[in-house]
Tab-separated table of C-alpha atoms in Angstrom:
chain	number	residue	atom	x	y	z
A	1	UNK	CA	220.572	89.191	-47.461
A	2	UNK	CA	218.665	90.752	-44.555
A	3	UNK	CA	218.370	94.159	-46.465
A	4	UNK	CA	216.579	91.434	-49.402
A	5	UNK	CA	214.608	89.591	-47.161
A	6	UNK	CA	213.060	93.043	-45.571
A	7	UNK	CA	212.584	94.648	-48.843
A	8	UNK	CA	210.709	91.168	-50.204
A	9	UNK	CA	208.124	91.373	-46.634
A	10	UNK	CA	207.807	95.022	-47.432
A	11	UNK	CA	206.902	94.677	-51.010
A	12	UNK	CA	204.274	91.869	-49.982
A	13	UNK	CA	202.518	93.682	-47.320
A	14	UNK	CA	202.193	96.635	-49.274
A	15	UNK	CA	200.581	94.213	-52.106
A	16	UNK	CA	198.299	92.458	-49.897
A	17	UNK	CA	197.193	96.205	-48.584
A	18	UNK	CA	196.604	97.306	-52.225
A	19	UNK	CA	194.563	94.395	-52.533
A	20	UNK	CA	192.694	94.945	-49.594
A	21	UNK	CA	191.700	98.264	-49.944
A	22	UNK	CA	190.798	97.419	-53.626
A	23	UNK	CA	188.159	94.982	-51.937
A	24	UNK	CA	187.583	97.108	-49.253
A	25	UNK	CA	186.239	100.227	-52.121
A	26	UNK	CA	184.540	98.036	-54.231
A	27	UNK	CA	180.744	98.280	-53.638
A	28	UNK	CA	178.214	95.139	-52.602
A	29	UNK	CA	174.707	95.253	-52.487
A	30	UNK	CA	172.825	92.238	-51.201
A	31	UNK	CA	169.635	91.484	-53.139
A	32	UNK	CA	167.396	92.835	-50.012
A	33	UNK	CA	169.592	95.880	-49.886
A	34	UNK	CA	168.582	95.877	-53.452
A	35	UNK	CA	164.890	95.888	-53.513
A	36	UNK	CA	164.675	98.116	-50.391
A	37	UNK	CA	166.698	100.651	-52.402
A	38	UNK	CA	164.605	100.894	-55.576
A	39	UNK	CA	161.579	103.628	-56.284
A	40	UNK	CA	158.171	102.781	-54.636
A	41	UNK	CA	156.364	103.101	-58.001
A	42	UNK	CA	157.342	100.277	-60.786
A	43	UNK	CA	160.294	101.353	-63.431
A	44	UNK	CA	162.034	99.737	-66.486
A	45	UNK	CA	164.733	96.887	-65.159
A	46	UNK	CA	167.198	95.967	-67.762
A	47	UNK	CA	168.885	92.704	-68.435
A	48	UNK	CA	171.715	91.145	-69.853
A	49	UNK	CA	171.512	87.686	-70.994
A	50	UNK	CA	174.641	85.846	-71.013
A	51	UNK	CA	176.715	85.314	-68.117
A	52	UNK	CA	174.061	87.497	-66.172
A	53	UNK	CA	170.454	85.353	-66.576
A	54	UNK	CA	172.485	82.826	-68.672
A	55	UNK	CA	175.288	80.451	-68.239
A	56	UNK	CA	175.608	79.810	-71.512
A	57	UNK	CA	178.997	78.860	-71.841
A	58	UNK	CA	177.466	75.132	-72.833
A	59	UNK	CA	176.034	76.788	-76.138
A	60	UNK	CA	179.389	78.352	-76.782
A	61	UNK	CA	181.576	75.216	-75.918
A	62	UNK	CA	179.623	73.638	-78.484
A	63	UNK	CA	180.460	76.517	-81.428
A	64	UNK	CA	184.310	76.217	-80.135
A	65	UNK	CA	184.937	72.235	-79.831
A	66	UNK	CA	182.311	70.680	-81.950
A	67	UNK	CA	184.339	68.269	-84.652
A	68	UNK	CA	181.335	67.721	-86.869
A	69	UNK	CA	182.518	69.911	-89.750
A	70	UNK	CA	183.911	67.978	-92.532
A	71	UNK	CA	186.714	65.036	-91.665
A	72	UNK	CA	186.128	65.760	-87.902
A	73	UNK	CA	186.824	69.841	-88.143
A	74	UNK	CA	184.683	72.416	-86.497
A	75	UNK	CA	181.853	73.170	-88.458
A	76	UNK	CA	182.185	76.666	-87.724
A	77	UNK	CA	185.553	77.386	-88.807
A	78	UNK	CA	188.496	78.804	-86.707
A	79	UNK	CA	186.778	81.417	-85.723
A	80	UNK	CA	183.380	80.483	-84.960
A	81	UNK	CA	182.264	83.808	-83.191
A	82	UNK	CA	182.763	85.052	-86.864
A	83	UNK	CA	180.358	82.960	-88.600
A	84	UNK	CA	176.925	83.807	-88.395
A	85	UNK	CA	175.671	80.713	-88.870
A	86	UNK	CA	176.863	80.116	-85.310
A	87	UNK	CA	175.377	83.017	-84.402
A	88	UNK	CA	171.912	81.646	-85.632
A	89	UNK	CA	172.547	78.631	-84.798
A	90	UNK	CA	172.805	79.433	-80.883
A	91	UNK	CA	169.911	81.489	-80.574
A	92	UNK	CA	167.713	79.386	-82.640
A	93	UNK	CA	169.105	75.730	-81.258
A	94	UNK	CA	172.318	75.896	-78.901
A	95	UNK	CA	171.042	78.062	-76.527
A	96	UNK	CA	168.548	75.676	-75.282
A	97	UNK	CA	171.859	73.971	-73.181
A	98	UNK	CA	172.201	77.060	-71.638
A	99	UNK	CA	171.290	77.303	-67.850
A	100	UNK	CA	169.271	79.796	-65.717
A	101	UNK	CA	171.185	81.760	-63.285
A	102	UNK	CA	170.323	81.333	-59.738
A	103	UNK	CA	170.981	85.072	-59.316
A	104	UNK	CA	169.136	86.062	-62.447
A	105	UNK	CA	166.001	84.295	-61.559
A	106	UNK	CA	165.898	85.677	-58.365
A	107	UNK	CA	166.337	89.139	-59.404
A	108	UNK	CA	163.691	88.650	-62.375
A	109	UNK	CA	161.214	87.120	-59.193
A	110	UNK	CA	161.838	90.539	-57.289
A	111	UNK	CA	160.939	92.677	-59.938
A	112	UNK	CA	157.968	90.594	-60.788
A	113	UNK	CA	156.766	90.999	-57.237
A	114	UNK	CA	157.066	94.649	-57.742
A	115	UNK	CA	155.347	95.007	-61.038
A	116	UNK	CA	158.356	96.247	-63.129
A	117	UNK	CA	158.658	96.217	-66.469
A	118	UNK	CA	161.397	93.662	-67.450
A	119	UNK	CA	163.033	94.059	-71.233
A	120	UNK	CA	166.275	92.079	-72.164
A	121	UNK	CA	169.407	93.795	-73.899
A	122	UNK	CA	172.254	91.968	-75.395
A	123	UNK	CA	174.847	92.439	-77.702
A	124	UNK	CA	174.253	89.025	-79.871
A	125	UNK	CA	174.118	89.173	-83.273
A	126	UNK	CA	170.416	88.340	-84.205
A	127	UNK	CA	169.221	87.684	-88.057
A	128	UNK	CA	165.485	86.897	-89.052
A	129	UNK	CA	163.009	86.006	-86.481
A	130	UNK	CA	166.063	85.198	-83.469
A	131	UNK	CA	165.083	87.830	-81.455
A	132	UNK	CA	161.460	86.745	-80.954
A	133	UNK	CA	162.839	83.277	-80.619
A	134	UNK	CA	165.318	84.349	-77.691
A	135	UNK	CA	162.148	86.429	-76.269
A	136	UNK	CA	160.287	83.068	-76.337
A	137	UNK	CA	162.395	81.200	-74.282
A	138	UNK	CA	163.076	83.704	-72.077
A	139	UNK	CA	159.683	84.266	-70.966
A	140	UNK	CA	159.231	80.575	-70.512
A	141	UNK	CA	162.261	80.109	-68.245
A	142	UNK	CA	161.741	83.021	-66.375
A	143	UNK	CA	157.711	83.337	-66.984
A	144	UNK	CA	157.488	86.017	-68.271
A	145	UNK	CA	156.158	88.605	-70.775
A	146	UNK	CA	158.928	90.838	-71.697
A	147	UNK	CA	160.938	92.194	-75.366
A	148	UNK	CA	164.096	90.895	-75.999
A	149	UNK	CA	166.151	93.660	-78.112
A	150	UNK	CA	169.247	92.459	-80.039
A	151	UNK	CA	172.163	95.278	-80.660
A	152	UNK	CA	174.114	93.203	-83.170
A	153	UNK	CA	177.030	94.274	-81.114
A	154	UNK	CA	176.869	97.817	-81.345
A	155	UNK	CA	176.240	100.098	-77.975
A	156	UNK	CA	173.335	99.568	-75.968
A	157	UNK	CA	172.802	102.841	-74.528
A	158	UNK	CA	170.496	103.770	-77.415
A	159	UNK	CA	168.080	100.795	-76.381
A	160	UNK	CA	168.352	101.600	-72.354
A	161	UNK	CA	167.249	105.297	-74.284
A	162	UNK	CA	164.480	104.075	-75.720
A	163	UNK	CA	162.964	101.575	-73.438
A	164	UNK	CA	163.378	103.879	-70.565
A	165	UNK	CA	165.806	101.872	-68.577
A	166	UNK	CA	166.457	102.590	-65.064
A	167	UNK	CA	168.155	100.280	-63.741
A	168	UNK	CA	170.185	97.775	-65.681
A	169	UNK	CA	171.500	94.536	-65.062
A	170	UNK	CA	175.105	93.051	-66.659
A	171	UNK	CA	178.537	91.057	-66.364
A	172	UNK	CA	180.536	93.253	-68.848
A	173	UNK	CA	182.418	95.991	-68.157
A	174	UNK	CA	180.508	97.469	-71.209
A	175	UNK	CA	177.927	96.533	-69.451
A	176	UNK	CA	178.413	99.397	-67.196
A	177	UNK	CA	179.524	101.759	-69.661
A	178	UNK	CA	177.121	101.621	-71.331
A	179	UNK	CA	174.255	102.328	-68.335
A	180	UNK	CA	176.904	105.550	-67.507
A	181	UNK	CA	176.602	106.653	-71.363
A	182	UNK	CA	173.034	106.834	-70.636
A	183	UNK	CA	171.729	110.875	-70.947
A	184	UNK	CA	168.860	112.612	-68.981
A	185	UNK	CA	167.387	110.149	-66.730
A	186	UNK	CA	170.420	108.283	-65.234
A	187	UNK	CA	170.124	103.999	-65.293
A	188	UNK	CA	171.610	102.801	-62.249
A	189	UNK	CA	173.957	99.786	-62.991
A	190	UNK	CA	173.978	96.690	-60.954
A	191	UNK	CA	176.795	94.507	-61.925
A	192	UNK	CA	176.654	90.856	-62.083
A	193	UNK	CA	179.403	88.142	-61.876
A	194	UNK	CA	180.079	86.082	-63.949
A	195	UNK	CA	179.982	82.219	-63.195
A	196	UNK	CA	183.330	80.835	-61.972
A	197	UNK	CA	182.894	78.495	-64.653
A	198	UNK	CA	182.317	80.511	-67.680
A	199	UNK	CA	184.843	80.517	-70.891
A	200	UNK	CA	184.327	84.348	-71.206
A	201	UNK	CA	186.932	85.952	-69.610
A	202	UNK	CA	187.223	89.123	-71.449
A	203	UNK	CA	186.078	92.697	-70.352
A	204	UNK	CA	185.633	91.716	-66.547
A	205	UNK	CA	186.364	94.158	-63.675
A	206	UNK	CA	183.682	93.793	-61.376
A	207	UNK	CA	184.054	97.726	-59.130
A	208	UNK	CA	186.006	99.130	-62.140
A	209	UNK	CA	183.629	101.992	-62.669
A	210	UNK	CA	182.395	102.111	-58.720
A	211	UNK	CA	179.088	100.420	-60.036
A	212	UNK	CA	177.609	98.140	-56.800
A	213	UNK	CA	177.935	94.093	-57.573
A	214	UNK	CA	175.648	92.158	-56.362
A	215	UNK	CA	176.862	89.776	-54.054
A	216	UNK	CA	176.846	86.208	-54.641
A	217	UNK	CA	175.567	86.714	-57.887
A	218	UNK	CA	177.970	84.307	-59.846
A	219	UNK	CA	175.625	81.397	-59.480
């Protein structure tokens, strides 16, 4: 039983040390560490929207729960992050529930400050005019003046490319991957957390790749 006992402390200590050196490695940057970090002369700062200057888990709580589809259904079907009507519907209507981030509007503030172009990359799926609707909002919320470019869920490296990106913001480990993926002039990525409360919960390793996270960036 002793022999047990010992090999149960053993195995816990040598978890609690793997997770401690896991913290330990992975890399924090406060948002004044941040700033004092970046190029003297302005650059291109790249953001995410959801989960990094969105919670918009309200908008998507809606798409998975509503019961207004016909004898009290979803209207969306089973799989509403299938239908594109949802996805029209939540940047054209929904998204207005969603919230600024605390973290997001302070790091939109700091670039403002240091006259950096700001641009806005996201995966969504975006049909007619959505994107200049999202870019609307956006540059209310966060007053700004900035381009909102919609990937349809393909890579975004191709759009860091071509806007010149060089330092991007995101939640998702593809996020990051993307940013890394980049060629020639490397984007520095920054990542984000995710709010405690949000329903996404796929694709999230804040440190996987080594990236820095932002601390206390989840509100």
């Amino acid at each position: 039983m002793r022999r047990i006992n010992a090999a149960i402390v053993s195995l816990a200590l040598l978890s609690a040390l793997g997770s401690s050196a896991s913290a330990a490695t992975t890399h924090y940057v406060t948002l004044e560490g941040l700033e004092k970090s970046l190029p003297a002369t302005p650059i291109v700062a790249g953001f995410d929207i959801d989960d990094t200057v969105l919670f918009s888990t309200p908008a998507y709580y809606y798409g998975a729960n509503n019961g207004e589809g016909p004898g009290g259904t979803n209207r969306y079907g089973s799989d509403y992050l299938a239908n594109p009507q949802f996805r029209k519907d939540l940047n054209q209507d929904l998204d207005k529930f969603s919230m600024k981030k605390k973290a997001g509007e302070e790091l939109i503030a700091m670039h403002k400050r240091r006259g950096d172009t700001i641009v806005f990359i996201t995966k969504r799926n975006c049909y007619d005019d959505d994107a200049e609707v999202i870019q609307k909002r956006l540059n209310r919320l966060f007053a700004l003046s900035s381009q909102v470019f919609c990937t349809n869920e393909k890579s975004k490296t191709p759009y860091l490319e071509k806007t010149g990106t060089r330092i991007y913001y995101g939640d998702a480990d593809t996020d990051i991957e993307y940013s890394m993926q980049v060629k020639g002039d490397k984007v520095r990525p920054i990542r984000v957390e995710r709010s405690r409360m949000s329903t996404n919960k796929g694709g999230y390793h804040p440190g996987k790749y080594g990236e820095e996270v932002l601390v206390d960036s989840d509100n």
